[in-house]
Short mmCIF file of C-alpha atoms and ligand atoms in Angstrom, two decimals:
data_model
loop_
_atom_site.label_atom_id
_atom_site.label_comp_id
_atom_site.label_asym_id
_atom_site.label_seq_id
_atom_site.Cartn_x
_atom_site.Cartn_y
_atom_site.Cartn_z
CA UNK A 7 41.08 34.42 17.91
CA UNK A 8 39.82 32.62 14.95
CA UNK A 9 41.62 29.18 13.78
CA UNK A 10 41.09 28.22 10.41
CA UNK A 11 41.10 24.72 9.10
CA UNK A 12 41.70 21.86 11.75
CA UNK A 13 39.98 18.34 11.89
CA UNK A 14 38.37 17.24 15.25
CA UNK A 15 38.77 13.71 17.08
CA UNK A 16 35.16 13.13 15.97
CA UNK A 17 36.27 13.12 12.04
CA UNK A 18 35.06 16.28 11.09
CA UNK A 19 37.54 18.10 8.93
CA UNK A 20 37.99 21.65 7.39
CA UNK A 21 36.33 22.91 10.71
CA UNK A 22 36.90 26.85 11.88
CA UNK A 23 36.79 27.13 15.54
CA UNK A 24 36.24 31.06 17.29
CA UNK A 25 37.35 32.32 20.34
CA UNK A 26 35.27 34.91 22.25
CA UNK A 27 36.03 35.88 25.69
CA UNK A 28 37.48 32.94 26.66
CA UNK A 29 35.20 30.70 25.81
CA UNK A 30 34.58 28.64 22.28
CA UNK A 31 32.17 31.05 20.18
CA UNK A 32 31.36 29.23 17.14
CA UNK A 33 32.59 26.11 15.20
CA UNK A 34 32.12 25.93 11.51
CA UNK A 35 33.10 26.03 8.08
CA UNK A 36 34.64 29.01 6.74
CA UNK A 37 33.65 31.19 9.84
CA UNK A 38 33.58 34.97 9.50
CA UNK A 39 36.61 36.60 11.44
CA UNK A 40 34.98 39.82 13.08
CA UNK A 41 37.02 43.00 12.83
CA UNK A 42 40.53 42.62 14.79
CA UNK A 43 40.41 39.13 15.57
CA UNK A 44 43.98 37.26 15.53
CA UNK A 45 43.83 34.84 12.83
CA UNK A 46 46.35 31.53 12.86
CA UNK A 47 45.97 29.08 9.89
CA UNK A 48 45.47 24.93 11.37
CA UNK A 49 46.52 23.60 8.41
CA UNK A 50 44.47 20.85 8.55
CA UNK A 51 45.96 19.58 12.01
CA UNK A 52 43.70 17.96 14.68
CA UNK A 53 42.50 20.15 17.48
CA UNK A 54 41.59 18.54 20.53
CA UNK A 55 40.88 19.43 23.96
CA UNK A 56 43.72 19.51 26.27
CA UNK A 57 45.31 16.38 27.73
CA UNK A 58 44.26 15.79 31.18
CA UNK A 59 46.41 13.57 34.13
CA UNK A 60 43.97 12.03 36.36
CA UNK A 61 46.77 10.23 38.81
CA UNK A 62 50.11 12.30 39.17
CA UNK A 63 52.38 12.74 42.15
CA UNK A 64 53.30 15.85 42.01
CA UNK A 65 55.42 16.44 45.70
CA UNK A 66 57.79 13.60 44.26
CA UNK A 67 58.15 14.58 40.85
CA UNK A 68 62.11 15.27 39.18
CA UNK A 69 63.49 13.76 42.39
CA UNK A 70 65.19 11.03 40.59
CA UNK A 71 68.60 10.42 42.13
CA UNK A 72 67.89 11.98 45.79
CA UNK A 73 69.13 10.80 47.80
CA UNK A 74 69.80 7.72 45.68
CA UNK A 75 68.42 5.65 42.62
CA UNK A 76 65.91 2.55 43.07
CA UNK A 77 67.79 -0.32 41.89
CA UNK A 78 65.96 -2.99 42.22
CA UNK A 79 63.14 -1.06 40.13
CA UNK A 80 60.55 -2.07 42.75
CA UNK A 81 57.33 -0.42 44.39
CA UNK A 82 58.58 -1.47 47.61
CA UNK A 83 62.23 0.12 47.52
CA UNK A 84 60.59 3.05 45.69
CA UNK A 85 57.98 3.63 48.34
CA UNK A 86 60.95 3.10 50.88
CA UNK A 87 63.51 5.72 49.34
CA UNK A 88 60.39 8.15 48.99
CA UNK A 89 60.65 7.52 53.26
CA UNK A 90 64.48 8.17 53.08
CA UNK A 91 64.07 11.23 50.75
CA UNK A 92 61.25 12.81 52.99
CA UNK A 93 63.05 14.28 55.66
CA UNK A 94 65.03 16.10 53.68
CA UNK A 95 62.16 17.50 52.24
CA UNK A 96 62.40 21.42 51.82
CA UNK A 97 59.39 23.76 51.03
CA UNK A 98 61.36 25.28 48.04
CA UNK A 99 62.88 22.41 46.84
CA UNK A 100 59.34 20.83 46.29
CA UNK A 101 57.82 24.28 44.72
CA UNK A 102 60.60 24.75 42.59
CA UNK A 103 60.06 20.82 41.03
CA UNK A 104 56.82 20.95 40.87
CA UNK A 105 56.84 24.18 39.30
CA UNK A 106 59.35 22.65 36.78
CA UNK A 107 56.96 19.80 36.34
CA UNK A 108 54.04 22.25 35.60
CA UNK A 109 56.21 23.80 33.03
CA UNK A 110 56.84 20.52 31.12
CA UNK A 111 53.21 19.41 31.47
CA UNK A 112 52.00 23.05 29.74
CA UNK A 113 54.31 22.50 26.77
CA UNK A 114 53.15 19.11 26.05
CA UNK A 115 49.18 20.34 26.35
CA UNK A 116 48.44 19.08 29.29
CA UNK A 117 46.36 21.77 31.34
CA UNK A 118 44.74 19.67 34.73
CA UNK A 119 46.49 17.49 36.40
CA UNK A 120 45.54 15.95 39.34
CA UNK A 121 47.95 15.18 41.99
CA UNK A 122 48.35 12.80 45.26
CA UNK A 123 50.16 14.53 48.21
CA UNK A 124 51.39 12.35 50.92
CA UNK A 125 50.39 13.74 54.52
CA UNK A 126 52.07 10.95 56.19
CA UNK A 127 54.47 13.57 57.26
CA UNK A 128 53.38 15.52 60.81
CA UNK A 129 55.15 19.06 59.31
CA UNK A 130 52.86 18.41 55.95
CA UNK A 131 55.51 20.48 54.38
CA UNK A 132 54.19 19.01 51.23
CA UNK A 133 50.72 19.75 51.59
CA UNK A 134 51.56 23.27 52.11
CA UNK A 135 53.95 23.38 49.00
CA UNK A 136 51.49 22.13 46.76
CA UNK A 137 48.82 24.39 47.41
CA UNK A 138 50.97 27.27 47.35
CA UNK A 139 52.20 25.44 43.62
CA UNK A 140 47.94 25.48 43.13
CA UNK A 141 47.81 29.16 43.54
CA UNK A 142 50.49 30.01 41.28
CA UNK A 143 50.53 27.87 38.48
CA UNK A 144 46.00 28.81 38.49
CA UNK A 145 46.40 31.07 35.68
CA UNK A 146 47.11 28.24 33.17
CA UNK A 147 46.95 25.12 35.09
CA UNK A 148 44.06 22.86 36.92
CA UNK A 149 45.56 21.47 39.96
CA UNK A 150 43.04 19.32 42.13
CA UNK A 151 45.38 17.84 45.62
CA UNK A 152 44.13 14.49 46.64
CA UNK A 153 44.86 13.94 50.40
CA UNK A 154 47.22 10.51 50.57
CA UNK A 155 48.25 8.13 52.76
CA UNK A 156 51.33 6.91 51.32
CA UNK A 157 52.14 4.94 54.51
CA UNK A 158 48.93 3.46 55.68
CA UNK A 159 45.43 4.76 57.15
CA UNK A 160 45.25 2.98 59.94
CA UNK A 161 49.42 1.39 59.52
CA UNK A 162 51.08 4.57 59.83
CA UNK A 163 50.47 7.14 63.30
CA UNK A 164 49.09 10.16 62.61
CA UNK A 165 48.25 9.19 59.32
CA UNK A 166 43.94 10.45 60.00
CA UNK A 167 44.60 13.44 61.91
CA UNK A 168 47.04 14.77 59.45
CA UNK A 169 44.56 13.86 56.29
CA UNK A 170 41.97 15.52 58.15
CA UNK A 171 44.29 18.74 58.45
CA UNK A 172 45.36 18.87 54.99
CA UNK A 173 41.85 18.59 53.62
CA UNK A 174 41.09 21.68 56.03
CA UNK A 175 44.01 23.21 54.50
CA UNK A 176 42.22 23.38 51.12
CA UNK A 177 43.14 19.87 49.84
CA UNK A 178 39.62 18.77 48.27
CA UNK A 179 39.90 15.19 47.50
CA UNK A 180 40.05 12.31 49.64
CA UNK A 181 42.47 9.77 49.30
CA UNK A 182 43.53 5.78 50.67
CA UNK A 183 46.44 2.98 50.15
CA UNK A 184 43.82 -0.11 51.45
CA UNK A 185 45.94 -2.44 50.41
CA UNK A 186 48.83 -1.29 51.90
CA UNK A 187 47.47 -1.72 55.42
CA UNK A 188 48.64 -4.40 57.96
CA UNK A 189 45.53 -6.66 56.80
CA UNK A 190 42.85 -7.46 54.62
CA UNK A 191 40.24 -6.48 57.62
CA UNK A 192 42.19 -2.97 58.10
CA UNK A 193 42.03 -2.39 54.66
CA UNK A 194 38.27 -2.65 54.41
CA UNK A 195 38.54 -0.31 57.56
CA UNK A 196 40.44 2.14 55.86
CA UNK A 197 38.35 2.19 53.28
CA UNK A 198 34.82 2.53 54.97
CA UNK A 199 36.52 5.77 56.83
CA UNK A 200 37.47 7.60 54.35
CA UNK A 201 34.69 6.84 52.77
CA UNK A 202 32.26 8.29 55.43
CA UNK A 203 34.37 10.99 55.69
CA UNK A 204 34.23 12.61 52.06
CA UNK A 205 30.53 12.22 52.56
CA UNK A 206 30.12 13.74 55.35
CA UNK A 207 32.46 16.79 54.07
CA UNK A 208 30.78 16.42 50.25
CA UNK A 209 34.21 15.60 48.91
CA UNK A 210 35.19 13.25 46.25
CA UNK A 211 37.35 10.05 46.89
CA UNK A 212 40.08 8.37 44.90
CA UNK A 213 42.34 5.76 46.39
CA UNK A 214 45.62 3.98 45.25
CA UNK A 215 43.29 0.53 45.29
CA UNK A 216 44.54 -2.67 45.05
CA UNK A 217 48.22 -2.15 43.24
CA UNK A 218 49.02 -5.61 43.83
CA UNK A 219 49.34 -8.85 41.81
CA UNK A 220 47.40 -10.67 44.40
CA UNK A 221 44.11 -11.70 43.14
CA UNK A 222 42.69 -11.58 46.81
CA UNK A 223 43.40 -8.52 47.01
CA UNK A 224 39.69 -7.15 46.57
CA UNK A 225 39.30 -3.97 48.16
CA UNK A 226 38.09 -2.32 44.99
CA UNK A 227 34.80 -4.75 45.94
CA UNK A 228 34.82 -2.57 49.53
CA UNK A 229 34.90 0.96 47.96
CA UNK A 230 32.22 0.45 45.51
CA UNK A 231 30.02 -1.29 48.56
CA UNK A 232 30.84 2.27 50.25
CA UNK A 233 29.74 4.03 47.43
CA UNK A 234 26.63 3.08 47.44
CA UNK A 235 26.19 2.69 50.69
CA UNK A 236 26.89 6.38 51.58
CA UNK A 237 25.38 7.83 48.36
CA UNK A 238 28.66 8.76 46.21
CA UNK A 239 28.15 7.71 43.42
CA UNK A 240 30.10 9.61 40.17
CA UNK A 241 32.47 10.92 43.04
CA UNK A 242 35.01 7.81 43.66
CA UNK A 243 37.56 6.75 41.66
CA UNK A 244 39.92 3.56 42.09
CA UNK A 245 43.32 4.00 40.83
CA UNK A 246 45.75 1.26 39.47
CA UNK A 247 43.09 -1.38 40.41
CA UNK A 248 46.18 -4.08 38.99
CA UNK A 249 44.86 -6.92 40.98
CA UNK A 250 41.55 -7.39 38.95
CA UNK A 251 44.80 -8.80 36.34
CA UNK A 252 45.24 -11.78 38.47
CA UNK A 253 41.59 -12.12 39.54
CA UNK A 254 39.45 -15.27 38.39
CA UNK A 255 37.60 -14.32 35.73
CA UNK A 256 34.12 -15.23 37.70
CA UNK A 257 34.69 -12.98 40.44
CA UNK A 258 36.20 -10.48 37.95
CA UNK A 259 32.63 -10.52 36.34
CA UNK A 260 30.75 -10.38 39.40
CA UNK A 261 32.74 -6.96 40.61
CA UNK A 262 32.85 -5.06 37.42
CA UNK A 263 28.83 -5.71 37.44
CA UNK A 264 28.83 -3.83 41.00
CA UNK A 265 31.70 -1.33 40.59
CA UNK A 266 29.41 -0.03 37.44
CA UNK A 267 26.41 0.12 39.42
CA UNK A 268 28.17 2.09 41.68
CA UNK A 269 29.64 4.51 38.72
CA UNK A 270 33.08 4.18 40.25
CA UNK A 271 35.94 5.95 38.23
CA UNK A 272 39.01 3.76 37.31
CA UNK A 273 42.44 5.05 36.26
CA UNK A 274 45.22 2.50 35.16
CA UNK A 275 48.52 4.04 34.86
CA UNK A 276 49.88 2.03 32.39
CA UNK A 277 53.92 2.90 32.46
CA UNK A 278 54.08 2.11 36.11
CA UNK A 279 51.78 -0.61 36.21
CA UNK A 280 53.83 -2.54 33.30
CA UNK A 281 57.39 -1.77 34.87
CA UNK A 282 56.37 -2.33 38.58
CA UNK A 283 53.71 -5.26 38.24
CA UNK A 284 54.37 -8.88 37.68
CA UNK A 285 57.67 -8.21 39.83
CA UNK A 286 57.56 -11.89 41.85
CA UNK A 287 56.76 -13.86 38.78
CA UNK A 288 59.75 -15.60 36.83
CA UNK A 289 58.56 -16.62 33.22
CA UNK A 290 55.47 -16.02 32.04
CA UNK A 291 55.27 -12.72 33.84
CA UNK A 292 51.79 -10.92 33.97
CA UNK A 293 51.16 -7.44 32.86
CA UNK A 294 49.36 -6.27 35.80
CA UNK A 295 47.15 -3.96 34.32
CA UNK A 296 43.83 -3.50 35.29
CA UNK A 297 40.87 -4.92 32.42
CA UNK A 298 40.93 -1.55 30.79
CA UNK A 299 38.57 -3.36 27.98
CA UNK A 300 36.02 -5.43 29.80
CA UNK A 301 35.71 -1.82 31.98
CA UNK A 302 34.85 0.24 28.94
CA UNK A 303 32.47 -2.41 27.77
CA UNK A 304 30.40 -2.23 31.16
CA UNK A 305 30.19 1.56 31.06
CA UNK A 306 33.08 3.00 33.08
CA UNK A 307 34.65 5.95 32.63
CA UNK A 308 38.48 4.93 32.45
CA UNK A 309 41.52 6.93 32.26
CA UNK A 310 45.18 6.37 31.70
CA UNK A 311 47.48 8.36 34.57
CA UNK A 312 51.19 9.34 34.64
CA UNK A 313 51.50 8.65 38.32
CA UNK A 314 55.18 9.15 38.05
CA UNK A 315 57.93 11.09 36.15
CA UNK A 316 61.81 10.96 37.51
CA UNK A 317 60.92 9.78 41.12
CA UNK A 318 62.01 7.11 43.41
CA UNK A 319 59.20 4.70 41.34
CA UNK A 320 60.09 5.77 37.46
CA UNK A 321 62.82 7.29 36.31
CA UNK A 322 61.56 7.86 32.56
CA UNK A 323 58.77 10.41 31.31
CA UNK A 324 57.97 13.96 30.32
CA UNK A 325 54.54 14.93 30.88
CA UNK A 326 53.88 13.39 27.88
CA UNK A 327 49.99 11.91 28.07
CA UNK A 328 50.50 10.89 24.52
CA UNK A 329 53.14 8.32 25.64
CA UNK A 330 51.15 7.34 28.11
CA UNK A 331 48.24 6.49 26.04
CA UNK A 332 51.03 4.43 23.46
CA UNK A 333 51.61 2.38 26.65
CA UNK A 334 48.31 1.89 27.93
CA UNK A 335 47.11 0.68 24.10
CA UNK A 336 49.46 -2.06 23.74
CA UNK A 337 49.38 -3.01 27.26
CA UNK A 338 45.73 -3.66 27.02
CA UNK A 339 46.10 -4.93 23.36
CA UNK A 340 43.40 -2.01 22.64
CA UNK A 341 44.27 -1.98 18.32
CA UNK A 342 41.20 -1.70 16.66
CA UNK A 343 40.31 1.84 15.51
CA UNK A 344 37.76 2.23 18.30
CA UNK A 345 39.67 0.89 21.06
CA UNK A 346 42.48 3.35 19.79
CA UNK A 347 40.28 6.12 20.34
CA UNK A 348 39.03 5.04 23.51
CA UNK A 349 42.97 5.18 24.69
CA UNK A 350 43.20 9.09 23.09
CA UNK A 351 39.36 9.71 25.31
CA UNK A 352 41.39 8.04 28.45
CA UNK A 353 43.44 10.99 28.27
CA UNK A 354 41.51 13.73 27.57
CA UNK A 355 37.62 13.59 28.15
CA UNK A 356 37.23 10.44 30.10
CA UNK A 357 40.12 11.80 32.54
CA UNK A 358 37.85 15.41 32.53
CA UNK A 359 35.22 13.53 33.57
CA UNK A 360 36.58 11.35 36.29
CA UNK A 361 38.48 15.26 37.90
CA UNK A 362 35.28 16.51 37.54
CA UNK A 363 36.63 19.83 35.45
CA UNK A 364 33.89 22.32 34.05
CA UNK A 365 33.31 23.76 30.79
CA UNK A 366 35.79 21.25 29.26
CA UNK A 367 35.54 19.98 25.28
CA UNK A 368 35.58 22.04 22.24
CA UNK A 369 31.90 22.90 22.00
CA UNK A 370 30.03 26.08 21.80
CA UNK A 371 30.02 27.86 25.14
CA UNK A 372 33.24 25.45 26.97
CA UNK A 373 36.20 27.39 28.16
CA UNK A 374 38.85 28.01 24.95
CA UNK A 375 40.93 25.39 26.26
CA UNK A 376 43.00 23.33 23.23
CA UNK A 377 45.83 21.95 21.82
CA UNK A 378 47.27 21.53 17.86
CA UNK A 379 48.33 18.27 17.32
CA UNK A 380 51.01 17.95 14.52
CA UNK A 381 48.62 14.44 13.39
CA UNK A 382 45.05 14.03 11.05
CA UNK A 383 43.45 12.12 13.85
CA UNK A 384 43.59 10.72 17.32
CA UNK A 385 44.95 7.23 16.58
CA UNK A 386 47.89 9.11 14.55
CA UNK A 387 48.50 11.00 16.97
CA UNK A 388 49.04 8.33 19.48
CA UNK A 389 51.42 6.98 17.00
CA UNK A 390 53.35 9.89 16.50
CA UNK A 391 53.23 11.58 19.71
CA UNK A 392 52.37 14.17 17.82
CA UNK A 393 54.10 17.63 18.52
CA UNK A 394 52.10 19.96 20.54
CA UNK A 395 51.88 23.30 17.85
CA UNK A 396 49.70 25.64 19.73
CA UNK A 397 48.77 25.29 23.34
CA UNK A 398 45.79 27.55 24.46
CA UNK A 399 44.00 28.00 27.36
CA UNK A 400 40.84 30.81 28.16
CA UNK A 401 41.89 31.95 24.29
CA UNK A 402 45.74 32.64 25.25
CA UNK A 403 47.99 30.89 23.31
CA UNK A 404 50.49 29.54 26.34
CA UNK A 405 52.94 27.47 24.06
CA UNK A 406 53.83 27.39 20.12
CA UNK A 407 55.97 24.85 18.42
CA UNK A 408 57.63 24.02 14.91
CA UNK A 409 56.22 21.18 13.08
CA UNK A 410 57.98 18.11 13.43
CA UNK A 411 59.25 17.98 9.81
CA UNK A 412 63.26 16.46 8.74
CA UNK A 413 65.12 17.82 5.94
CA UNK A 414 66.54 14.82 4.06
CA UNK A 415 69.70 15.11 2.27
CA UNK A 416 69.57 12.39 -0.31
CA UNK A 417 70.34 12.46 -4.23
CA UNK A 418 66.80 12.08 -6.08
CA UNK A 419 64.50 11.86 -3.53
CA UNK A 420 62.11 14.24 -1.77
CA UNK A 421 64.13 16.80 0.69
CA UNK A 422 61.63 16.42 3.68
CA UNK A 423 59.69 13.83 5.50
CA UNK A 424 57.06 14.18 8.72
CA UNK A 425 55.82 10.50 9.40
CA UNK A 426 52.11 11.35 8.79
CA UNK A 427 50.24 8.64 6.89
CA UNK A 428 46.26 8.39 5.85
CA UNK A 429 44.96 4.91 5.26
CA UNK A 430 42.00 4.31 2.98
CA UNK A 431 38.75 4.70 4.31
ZN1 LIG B 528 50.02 6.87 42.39
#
C-alpha cells in the first residue's frame, strides 16, 4: 500500500508514506509505488498514528440505563448502581458490549485501549469476559486489562485474593482505588501492596489515585515514594490524580518535583473529571482536573482517558478520543498552538507511551498502524473532530469514510462547505 500526499502532526506536508509487510517502509516525497502495490490518494489530509485510550472501563461500557439511570450525576451513586448492576452481570451480556464498544472505538481510529476490570466480584465473571473480548478483538485491537479494585483493597473482602487470581488469569497490569479505602493510613497500605506486588511479578501499576476534591488527599505522594522505593520507575501510572486541583500550590510543587523523579505516568480524564468533580461546592465550583500544564512542564508523560462511555458514571460519548482531547484543552485552558498539540500527543503518543505499546508512530520500521484525519493539522483536527477517512492497522485498511463535506443549497453562493480553515503562518 502506498498513500500519496498527506501532512504529518510534525508539519511536514506533501509526504508519501509505504506499506511493506505490515510495517511502515519508507516516507517521502513522491515515493516510487513498486509493481502491484494498492495506491489511495491522501489528498493532503493529516495522517497520524492511531488514537490510543490509556483509562477505559471496558466491563461497564453501553450499560447506561441497567438497571436504572444515575440521577444525581454523582461518582458515588454511579459507583453504587455499578454494585446494583453487578449481579446481574452475564458473561455474554458483557462480551457482546464490549465487543460493541470495540467496534465504535475501531471506526473512530482508536486501535489500544486500555481497560480497568473490577475483580471485586468472587465469580470474576468480568475478568473472564474481558480476556476472552482480548483474544477476539487481537486481530485489530490492543487490549491491555488492568486488575481493579473498584470497592477497596483492603475495604472490600476478597478484594487481594481475587486481584491476585485475575492477574494469574492473564490480566497484566496492576491496579488500586487508595483513596477509596476506609482511611488515609489504609490507603497508603493499599498502595505499598500493590506496589510490592507488581514488582515482585515484573508488572506495571496504574491506580484510580486520588479522584477526590480533597486537597489532603495525597496518595499520589505514596505511589511515587513506592516507585522508587521498589525500582519501578516508567512502569506506574496515576490516573485522575483530581485532588492535586485543590492542593496548595507549595505542596503541589513539592510533589510534582518527586512524582517526576519517579517518572510516574499521569492520565486525566477530562469528561468525567469536569462532570463528576467539584460536586460539593455551590458557586465558584472547581474544575477538578489534575495540573495537566505544570505536569508537562516538569517532564511527565500525560494522557487524556475516556474512562467512561454510557455507564452508570457518563451517559454521553462515542469512542471519540478527539472529543476527549476538545475537553481536556479547555478544561486545562491549554490554547496556545503548542499546548494544543500537547492535548492531540495526550491522545496518541504520550498515551502509547504510558501502555507501553511497541512499534507505535509513523516512522520507518513501526507497525503500519494509522488513521486519515479529514483536518491539515492536529490542532484542526481537535477542532473539527475530524472524520476518521481511512483506518489501518498492520497495512489493512479496517474502516473507510466519506469526507465530511455539506452541499449548500443557496442562490449565488458556493454549493459546498467542510469547516477546514488555514491561518497565516
Ligand atoms: Zn476509571
Amino acid at each position: 500500500m502506498l498513500i500519496r500526499d498527506v501532512c504529518l502532526s510534525d508539519g511536514r506536508q506533501g509526504r508519501d508514506l509505504l506499506v511493506q509487510d505490515g510495517r511502515i517502509a519508507a516516507i517521502g516525497p513522491q515515493l516510487a509505488a513498486p509493481e502491484g502495490t494498492e495506491i489511495i490518494d491522501g489528498q493532503g489530509w493529516l495522517l497520524s498514528p492511531p488514537f490510543v485510550d490509556a483509562h477505559f472501563h471496558l466491563d461497564a461500557t453501553l450499560s447506561h440505563g441497567q438497571p436504572r439511570v444515575n440521577d444525581s450525576g454523582t461518582l458515588l451513586e454511579g459507583i453504587a448502581l455499578w454494585g446494583e448492576l453487578k449481579p446481574q452481570l452475564t458473561q455474554e451480556a458483557l462480551i457482546e458490549r464490549a465487543l460493541r464498544y470495540c467496534d465504535w472505538a475501531v471506526a473512530r481510529g482508536l486501535l489500544a485501549i486500555r481497560s480497568h476490570v473490577d475483580v471485586c466480584d468472587d465469580r470474576l465473571l468480568a475478568v473472564e469476559a474481558l480476556l476472552e473480548v482480548k483474544r477476539r478483538v487481537a486481530p485489530y485491537l490492543d487490549l491491555q486489562l488492568v486488575a481493579f479494585p473498584q470497592d477497596g483493597l483492603l475495604r472490600s473482602k476478597n478484594a487481594l485474593v481475587n486481584l491476585r487470581r485475575a492477574l494469574d488469569l492473564g490480566v497484566e497490569v496492576v491496579g488500586g482505588i487508595p483513596h477509596h479505602e476506609r482511611t488515609m493510613a489504609e490507603g497508603a497500605e493499599s498502595v505499598r501492596i500493590l506496589c510490592e506486588l507488581a514488582a515482585e511479578r515484573g508488572l506495571r501499576v496504574d491506580m484510580h489515585c486520588d479522584e477526590s476534591d480533597d486537597p489532603l488527599s495525597r496518595h499520589v505522594e505514596s505511589l511515587a515514594f513506592e516507585t522508587q522505593r521498589l525500582g519501578l520507575q516508567g512502569r506506574v501510572t496515576g490516573s485522575h490524580l483530581t485532588s492535586m486541583h485543590s492542593m496548595d500550590n507549595y505542596y503541589a510543587a513539592k510533589l510534582i518535583a518527586l512524582m517526576a523523579e519517579s517518572r510516574l505516568g499521569v492520565v486525566a480524564n477530562p469528561l468525567i473529571n469536569i462532570t463528576l468533580q467539584g460536586r460539593f461546592d455551590s458557586y465558584p465550583k472547581r474544575r477538578g482536573m489534575t495540573r495537566v500544564p505544570e505536569l508537562l512542564a516538569a517532564g511527565l508523560d500525560v494522557a487524556f482517558g475516556h474512562d467512561c462511555v454510557l455507564d452508570p458514571w457518563y451517559s454521553m460519548g462515542s469512542a471519540d478520543m478527539l472529543e476527549v482531547a476538545t475537553m481536556g484543552l479547555h478544561v486545562a485552558q491549554m490554547t496556545s498552538r503548542t499546548a494544543m498539540r500537547q492535548c492531540f500527543e495526550a491522545v496518541t503518543v504520550n498515551a502509547a507511551r504510558i501502555v507501553g505499546l511497541e512499534g507505535y508512530g509513523l516512522e520507518v520500521g513501526c507497525h503500519a498502524d494509522f488513521v486519515l484525519l479529514q483536518a491539515r493539522s492536529p490542532e484542526e483536527a481537535i477542532r473539527l473532530r475530524a472524520a476518521r477517512l481511512l483506518v489501518v492497522r498492520r497495512g489493512q485498511v479496517l474502516s473507510r469514510m466519506a469526507p465530511a463535506i455539506a452541499s449548500l443549497h443557496l442562490a449565488g453562493r458556493p454549493s459546498s462547505v467542510d469547516w477546514s480553515f488555514s491561518p497565516p503562518r
